[in-house]
Coordinates of C-alpha atoms and ligand atoms in Angstrom, one line a residue:
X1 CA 0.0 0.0 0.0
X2 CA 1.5 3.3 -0.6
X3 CA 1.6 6.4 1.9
X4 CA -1.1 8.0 0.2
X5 CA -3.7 5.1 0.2
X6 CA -6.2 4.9 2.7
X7 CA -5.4 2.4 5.4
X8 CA -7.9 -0.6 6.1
X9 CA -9.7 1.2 9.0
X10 CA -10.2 4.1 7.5
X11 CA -12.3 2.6 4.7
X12 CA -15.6 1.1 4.7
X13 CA -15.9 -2.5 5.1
X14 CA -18.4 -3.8 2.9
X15 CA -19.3 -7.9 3.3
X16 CA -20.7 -10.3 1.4
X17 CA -23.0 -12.6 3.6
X18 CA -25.6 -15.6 2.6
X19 CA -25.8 -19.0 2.0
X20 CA -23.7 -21.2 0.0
X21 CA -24.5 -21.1 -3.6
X22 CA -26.7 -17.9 -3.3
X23 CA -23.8 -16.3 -5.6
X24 CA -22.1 -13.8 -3.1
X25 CA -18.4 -14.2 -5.2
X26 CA -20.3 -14.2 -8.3
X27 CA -21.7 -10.5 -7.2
X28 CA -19.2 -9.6 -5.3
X29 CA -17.1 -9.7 -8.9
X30 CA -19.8 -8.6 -10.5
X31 CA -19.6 -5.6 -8.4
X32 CA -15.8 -4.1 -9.0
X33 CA -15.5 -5.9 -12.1
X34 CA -12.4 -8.1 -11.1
X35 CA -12.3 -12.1 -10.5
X36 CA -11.4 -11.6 -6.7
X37 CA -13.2 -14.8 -5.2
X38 CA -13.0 -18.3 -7.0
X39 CA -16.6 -18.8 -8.0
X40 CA -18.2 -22.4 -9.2
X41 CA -21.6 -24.6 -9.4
X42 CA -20.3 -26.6 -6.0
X43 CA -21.5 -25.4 -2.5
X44 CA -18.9 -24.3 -0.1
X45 CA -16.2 -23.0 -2.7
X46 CA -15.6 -20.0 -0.4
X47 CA -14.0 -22.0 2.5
X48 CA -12.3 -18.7 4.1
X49 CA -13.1 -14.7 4.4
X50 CA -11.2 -12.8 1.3
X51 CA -10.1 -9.3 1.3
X52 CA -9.8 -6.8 -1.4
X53 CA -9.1 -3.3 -0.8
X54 CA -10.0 -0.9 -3.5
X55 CA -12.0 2.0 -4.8
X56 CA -15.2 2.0 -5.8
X57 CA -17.3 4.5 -7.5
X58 CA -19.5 6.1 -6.4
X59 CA -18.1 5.3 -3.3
X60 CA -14.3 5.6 -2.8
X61 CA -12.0 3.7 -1.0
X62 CA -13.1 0.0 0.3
X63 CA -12.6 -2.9 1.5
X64 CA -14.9 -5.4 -0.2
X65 CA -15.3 -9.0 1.9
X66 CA -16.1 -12.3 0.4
X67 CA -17.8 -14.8 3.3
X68 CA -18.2 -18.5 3.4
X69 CA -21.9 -19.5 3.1
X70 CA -23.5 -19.4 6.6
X71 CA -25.3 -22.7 6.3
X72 CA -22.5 -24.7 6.1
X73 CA -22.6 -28.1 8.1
X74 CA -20.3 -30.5 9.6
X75 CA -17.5 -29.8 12.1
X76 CA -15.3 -27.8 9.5
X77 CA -18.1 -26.1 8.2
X78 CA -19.1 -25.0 11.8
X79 CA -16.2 -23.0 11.6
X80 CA -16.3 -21.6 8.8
X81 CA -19.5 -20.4 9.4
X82 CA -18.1 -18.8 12.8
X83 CA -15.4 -17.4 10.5
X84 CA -18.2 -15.7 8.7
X85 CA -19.9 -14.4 11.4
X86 CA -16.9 -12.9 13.0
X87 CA -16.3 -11.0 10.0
X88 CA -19.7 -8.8 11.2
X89 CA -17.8 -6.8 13.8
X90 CA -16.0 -5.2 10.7
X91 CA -18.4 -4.7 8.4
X92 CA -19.9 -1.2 7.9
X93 CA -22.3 -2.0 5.9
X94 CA -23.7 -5.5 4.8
X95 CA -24.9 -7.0 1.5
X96 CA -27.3 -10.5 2.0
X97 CA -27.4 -12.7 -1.1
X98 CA -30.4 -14.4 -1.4
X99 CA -31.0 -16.7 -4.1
X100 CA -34.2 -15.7 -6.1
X101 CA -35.4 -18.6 -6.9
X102 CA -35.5 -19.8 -2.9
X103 CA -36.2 -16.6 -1.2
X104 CA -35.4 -16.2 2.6
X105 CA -34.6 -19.3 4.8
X106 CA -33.4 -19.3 8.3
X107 CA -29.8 -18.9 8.0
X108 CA -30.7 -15.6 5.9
X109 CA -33.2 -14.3 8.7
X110 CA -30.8 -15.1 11.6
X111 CA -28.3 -12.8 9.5
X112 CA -30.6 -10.1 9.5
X113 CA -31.0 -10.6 13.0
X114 CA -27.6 -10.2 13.4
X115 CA -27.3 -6.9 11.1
X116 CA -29.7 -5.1 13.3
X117 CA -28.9 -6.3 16.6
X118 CA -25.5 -4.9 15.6
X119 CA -26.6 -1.9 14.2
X120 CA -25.1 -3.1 10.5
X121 CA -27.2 -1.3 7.6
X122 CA -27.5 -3.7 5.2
X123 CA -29.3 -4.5 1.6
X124 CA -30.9 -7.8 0.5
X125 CA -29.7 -8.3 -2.9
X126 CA -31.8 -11.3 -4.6
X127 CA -29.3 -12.8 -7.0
X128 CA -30.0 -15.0 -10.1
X129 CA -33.1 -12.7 -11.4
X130 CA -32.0 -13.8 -14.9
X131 CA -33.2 -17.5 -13.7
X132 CA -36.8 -16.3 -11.7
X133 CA -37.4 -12.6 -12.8
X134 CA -40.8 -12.7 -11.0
X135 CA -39.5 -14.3 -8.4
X136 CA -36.8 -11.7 -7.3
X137 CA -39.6 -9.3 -8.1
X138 CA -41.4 -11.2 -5.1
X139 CA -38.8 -11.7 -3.0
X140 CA -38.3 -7.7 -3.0
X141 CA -41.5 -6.6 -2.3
X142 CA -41.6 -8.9 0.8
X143 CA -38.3 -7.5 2.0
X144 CA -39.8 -4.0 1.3
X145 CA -42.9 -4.7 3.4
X146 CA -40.6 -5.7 6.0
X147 CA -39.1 -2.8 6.0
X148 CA -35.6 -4.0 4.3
X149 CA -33.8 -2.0 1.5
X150 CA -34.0 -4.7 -0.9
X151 CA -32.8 -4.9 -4.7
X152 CA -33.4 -7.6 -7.1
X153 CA -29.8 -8.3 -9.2
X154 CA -28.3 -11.0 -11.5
X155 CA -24.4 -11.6 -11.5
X156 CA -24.8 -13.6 -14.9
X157 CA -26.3 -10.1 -16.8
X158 CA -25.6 -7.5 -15.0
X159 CA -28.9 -6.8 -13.8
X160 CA -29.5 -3.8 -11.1
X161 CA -25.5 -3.9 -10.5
X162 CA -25.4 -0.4 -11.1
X163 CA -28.0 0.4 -8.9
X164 CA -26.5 -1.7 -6.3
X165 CA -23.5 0.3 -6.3
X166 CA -25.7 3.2 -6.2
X167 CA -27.3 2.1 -2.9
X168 CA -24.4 0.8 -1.4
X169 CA -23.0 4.8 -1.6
X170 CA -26.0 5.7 0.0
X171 CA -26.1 2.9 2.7
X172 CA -22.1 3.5 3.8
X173 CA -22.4 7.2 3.5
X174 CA -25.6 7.6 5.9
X175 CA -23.3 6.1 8.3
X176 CA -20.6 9.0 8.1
X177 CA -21.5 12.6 9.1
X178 CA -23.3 12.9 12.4
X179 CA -26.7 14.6 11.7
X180 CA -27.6 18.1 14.0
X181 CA -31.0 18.8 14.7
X182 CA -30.2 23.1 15.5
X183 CA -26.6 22.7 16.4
X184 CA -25.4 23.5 13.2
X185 CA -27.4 26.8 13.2
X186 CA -25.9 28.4 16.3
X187 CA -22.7 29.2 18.2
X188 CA -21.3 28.5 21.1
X189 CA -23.1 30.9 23.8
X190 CA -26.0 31.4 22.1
X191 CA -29.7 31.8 23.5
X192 CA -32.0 29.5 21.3
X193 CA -36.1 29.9 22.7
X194 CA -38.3 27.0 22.3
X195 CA -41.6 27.4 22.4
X196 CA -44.1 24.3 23.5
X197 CA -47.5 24.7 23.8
X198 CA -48.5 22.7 27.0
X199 CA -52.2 22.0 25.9
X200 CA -54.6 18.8 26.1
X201 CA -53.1 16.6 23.2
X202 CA -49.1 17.3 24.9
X203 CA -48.4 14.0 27.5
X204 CA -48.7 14.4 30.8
X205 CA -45.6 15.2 32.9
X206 CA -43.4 15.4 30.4
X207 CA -42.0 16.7 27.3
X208 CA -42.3 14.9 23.3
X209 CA -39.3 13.3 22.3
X210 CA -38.2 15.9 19.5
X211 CA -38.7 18.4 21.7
X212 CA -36.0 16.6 24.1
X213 CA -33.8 15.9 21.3
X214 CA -33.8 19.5 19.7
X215 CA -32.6 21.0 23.4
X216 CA -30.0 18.1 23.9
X217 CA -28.5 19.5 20.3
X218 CA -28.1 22.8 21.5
X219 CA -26.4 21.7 24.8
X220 CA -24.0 19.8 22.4
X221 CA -23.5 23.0 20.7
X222 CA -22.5 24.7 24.0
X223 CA -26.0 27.2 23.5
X224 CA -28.7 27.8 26.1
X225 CA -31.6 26.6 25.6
X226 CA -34.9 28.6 27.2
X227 CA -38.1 27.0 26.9
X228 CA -41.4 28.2 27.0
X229 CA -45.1 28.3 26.4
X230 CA -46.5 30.7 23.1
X231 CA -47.9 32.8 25.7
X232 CA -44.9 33.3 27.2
X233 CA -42.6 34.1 24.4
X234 CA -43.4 38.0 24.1
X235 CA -42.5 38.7 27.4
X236 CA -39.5 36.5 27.6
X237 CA -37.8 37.9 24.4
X238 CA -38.2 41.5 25.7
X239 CA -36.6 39.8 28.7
X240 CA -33.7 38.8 27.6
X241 CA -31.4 40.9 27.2
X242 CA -29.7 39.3 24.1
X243 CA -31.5 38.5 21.2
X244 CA -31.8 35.0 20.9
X245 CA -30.0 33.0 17.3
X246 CA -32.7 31.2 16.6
X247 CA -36.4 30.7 17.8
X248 CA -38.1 26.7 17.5
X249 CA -41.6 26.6 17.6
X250 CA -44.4 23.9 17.4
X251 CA -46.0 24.2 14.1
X252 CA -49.5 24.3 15.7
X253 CA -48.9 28.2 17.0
X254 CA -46.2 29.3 14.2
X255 CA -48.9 32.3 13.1
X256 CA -49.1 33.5 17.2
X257 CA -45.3 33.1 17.6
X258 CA -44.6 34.7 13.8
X259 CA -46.6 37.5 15.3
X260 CA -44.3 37.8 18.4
X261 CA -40.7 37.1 17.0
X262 CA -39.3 40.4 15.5
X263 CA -38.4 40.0 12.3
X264 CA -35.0 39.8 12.3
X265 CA -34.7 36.9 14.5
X266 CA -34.8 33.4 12.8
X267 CA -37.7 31.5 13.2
X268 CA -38.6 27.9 12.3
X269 CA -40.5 25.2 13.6
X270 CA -39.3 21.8 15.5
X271 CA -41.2 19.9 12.4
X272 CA -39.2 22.0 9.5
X273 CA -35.5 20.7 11.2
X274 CA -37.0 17.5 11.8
X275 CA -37.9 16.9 8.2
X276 CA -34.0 18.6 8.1
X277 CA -32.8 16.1 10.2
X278 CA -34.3 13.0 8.2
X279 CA -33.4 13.9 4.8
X280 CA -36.7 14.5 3.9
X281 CA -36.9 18.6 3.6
X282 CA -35.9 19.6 0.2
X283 CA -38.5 17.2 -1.1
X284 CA -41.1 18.7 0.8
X285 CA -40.6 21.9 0.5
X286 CA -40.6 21.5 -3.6
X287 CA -44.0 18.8 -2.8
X288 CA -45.8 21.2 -0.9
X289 CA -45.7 24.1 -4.3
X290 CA -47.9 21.3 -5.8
X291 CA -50.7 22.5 -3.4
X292 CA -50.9 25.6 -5.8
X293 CA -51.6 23.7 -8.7
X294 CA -54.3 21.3 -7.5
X295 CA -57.6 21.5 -9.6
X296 CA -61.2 20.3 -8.6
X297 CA -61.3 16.7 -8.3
X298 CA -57.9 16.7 -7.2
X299 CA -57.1 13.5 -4.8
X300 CA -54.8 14.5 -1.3
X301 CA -53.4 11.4 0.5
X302 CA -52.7 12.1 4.6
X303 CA -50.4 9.6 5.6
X304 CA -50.2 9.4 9.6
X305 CA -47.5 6.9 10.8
X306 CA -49.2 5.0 13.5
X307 CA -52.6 4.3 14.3
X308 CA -52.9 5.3 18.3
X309 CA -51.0 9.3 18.0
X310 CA -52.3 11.1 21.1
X311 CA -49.8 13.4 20.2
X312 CA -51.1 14.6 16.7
X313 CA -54.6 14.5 17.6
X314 CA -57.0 15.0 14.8
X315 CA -54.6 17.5 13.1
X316 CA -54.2 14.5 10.2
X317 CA -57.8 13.6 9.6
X318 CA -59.8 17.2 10.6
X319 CA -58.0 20.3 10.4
X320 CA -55.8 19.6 7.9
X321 CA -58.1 18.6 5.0
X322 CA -60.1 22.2 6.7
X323 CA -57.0 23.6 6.0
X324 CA -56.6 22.4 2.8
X325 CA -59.9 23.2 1.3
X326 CA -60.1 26.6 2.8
X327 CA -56.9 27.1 1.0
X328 CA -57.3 26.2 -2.2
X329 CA -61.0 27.0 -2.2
X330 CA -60.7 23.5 -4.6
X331 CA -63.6 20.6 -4.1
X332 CA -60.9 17.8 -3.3
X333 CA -61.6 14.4 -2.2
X334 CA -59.3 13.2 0.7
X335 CA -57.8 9.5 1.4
X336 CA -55.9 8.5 4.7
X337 CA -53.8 5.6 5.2
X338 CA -52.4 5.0 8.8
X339 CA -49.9 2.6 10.5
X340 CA -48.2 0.4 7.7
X341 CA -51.0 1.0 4.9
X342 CA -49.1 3.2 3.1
X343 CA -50.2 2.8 -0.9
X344 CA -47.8 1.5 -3.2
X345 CA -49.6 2.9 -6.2
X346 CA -49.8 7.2 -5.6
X347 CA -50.9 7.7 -8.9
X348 CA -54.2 8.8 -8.1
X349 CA -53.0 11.5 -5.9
X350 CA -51.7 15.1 -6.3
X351 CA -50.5 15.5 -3.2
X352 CA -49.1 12.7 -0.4
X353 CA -49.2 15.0 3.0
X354 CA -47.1 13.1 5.4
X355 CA -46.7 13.4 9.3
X356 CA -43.7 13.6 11.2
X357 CA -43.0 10.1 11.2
X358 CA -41.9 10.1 14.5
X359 CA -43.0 6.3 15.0
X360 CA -41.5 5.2 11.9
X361 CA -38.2 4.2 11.6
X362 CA -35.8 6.0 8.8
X363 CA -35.8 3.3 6.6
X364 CA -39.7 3.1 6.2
X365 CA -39.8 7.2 6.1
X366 CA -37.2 6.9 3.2
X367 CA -39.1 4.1 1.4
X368 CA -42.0 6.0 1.2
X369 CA -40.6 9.1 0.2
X370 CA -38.8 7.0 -2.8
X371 CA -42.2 5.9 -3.5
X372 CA -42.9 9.2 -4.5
X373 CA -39.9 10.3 -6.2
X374 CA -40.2 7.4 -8.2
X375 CA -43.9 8.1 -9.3
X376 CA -43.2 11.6 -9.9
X377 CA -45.9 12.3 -7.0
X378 CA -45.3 15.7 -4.5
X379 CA -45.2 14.4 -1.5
X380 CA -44.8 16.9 1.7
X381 CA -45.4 16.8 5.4
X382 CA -48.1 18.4 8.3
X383 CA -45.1 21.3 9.1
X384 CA -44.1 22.4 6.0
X385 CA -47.9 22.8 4.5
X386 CA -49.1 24.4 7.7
X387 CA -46.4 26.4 7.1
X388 CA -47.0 27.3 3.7
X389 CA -50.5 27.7 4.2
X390 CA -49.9 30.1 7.2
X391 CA -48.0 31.9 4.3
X392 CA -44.6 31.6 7.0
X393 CA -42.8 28.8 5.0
X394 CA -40.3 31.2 3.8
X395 CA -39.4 33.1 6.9
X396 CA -39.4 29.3 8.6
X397 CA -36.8 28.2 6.0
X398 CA -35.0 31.4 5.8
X399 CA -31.8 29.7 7.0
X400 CA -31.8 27.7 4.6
X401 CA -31.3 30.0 1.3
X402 CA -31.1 27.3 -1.4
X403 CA -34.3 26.0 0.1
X404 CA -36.0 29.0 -0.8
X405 CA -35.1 29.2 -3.8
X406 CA -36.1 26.1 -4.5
X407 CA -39.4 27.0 -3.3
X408 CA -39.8 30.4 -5.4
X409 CA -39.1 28.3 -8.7
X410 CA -40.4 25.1 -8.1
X411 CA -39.1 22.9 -11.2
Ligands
LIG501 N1 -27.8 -17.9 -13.7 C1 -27.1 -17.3 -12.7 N2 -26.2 -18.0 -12.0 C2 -25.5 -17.5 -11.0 C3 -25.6 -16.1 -10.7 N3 -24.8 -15.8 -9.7 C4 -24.1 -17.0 -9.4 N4 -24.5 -18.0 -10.2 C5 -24.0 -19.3 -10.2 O1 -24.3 -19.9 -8.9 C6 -23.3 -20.8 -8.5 C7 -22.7 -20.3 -7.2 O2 -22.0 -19.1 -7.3 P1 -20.9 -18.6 -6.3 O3 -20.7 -17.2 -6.6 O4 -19.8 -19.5 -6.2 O5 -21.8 -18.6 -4.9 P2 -21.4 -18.4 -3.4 O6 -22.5 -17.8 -2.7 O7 -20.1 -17.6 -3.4 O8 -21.1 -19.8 -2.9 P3 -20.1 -20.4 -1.8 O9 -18.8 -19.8 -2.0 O10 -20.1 -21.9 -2.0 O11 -20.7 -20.1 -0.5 C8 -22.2 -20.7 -9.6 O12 -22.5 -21.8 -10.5 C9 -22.5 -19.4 -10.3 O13 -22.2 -19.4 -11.7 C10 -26.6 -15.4 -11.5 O14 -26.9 -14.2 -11.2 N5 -27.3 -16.0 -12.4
LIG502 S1 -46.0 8.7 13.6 FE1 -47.0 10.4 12.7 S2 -49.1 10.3 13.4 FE2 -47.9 9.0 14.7 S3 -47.4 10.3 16.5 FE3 -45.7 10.4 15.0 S4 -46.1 12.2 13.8 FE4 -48.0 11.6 14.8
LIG503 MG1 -18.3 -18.0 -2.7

């Protein structure tokens, strides 16, 4: 290695994992377009774990990892499969080959077991489409519905190996840069005011868990944090003798605390760096221009996360489609999924309004919101439209200047 290379640890592992035969050394050569692993028709060719370091685009430097199959039997194959396993602790991010035309069978689930309990993100790559097309189409959409990044390849054609590389960029890179809710907004010694509304639908004795999160940020960022109630917030600015870097607010009294923030002091909402904070803002701030465009007859979609949400209330299924109409002053017929309903097909829609997602984890949230990249359909969330229909989206996303543009010349 020269001096200039990037040593081993300082590149992401990437392993191969499945049973014998699925075709991890077929993919895995597939993949950088090199014979690294011996490949061949009988099970168990792979009999130890192989390194290669390299660089792959789009990714960089890495070290790809061949595995023994993990079904392996027999007092040598024991340990090989143990040899497998242990190669887990160094992977940062995990590829399962499944083979199409089997599907998922126990040794592949206690893998994913095994990915998640140790926090490896992985992708399920069913192999040998060119042999069971609509199989591997099956086998994906099961590991979608469970919630699994899946991807249906072949290493004999080629098949979705682009796009595997694609995702495994994604997957490895998610992992790198530590996300900030507000910290990245403000300086150290800063005053940041939150304001919480402490009404019927907030839980008893205690705060929501975004609203913990956003003031742990600003400790990390060496800031104060000052929390208060909308009716507070007048008061307690004129108070302070500093003018705070930033004010947070719940969406549900943005227009009352709008009102009370002078103008030159930032103002967004807990849901607008939330949406930040999962990747999903951009999107919906371009989705929610489509509310502008919608016609009679349009179709909106709410999509609440769970089914039992004391803490949004009715907000999803009353006032928002009160909010809508009112609006647009459009007749518009409204559909609601809840929990794990959410529709694959979003063609009939003009809109997909989302909620905060707080119960879903980021791999569903991001699922859906490829769902409606890939149809072409806006899709935008409660904070952003209530912003936007409160006319304050732009002084909520202020901070963020491409953003706005973004949102003045919606493509
Ligand atoms: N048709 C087809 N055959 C494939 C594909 N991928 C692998 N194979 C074949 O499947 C067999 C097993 O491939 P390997 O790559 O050795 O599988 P492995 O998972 O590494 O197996 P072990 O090393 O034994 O654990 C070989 O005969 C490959 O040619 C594919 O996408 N399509
Ligand atoms: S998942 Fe959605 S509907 Fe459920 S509590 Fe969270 S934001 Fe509300
Ligand atoms: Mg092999």
């Amino acid at each position: 290695m020269g001096l200039n290379e990037t040593p081993s640890a300082g590149r992401t592992h990437i392993g191969f994992f499945g049973r014998r035969n699925a075709g991890k050394s077929s993919l895995l050569n597939a993949l950088t377009d090199q014979e690294i692993s011996i490949v061949s028709a009988a099970k168990g060719t792979t009999t130890d774990p192989v390194y290669k370091s390299m660089e792959l685009l789009p990714l960089g430097p890495v070290v790809i990892i061949d595995t023994p199959g993990i079904d392996d039997t027999g007092e040598l194959g024991e340990l090989r499969v143990r040899r497998a396993k242990r190669v887990l602790n160094k992977t940062d991010a995990a590829i399962l080959v499944i083979d199409a035309e089997t599907g998922k069978e126990g040794p592949d689930e206690e893998l994913i077991r095994l990915f998640r309990a140790k926090e490896i993100p992985f992708i399920v790559a069913c192999n040998k489409s060119d042999l069971a097309p609509a199989r591997a189409a099956f086998w994906v959409k099961d590991a979608d519905a469970a919630g699994e990044n899946a991807i249906a390849v072949s290493a004999k054609t080629g098949e979705g190996i682009g796009a595997l590389k694609e995702r495994i960029a994604l997957l490895a890179r998610g992992e790198e840069p530590k996300l900030r809710i507000a910290a990245d907004l403000i300086g150290g010694g800063d005053f940041v005011v939150l304001v919480t509304p402490i009404d019927k639908a907030a839980p008893k004795g205690r705060l929501i868990l975004p609203q913990q999160q956003t003031i742990r940020d600003i400790l990390e960022a060496d800031a104060a944090a000052i929390v208060v109630k909308e009716f507070e917030l007048r008061e307690t600015l004129e108070h302070l003798g500093k003018k705070p870097a930033l004010v947070i607010t719940d969406s549900q009294v943005f227009a009352k605390v709008s009102a009370d923030t002078p103008k030159d002091i930032p103002l967004t909402s807990f849901s607008i760096l939330f949406a930040r904070y999962k990747g999903f803002l951009s999107q919906a701030v371009r989705g929610v221009a489509a509310l502008d465009r919608l016609e009679d007859g349009g179709r909106v979609l709410i999509s609440e996360g769970c089914t039992h949400h004391r803490q949004c209330d009715d907000i999803g299924r009353v006032k928002l489609p009160r909010w809508i109409k009112n609006y647009t002053n459009k007749q518009l017929e409204f559909a609601f999924s809840s929990g794990g309903d959410f529709p694959e097909d979003l063609s009939p829609y003009g809109l997909v309004v989302h909620c905060g997602g707080c119960m879903l984890n980021g791999r569903e949230m991001k699922y859906r919101q490829g769902c409606a990249e890939d149809q072409g359909i806006p899709i935008t969330n409660y904070g952003v439209l209530i912003a936007h229909i409160q006319g304050i989206l732009k002084r909520s996303i202020s901070m963020f200047p491409q953003l706005l543009a973004e949102l003045e010349d919606p493509l």
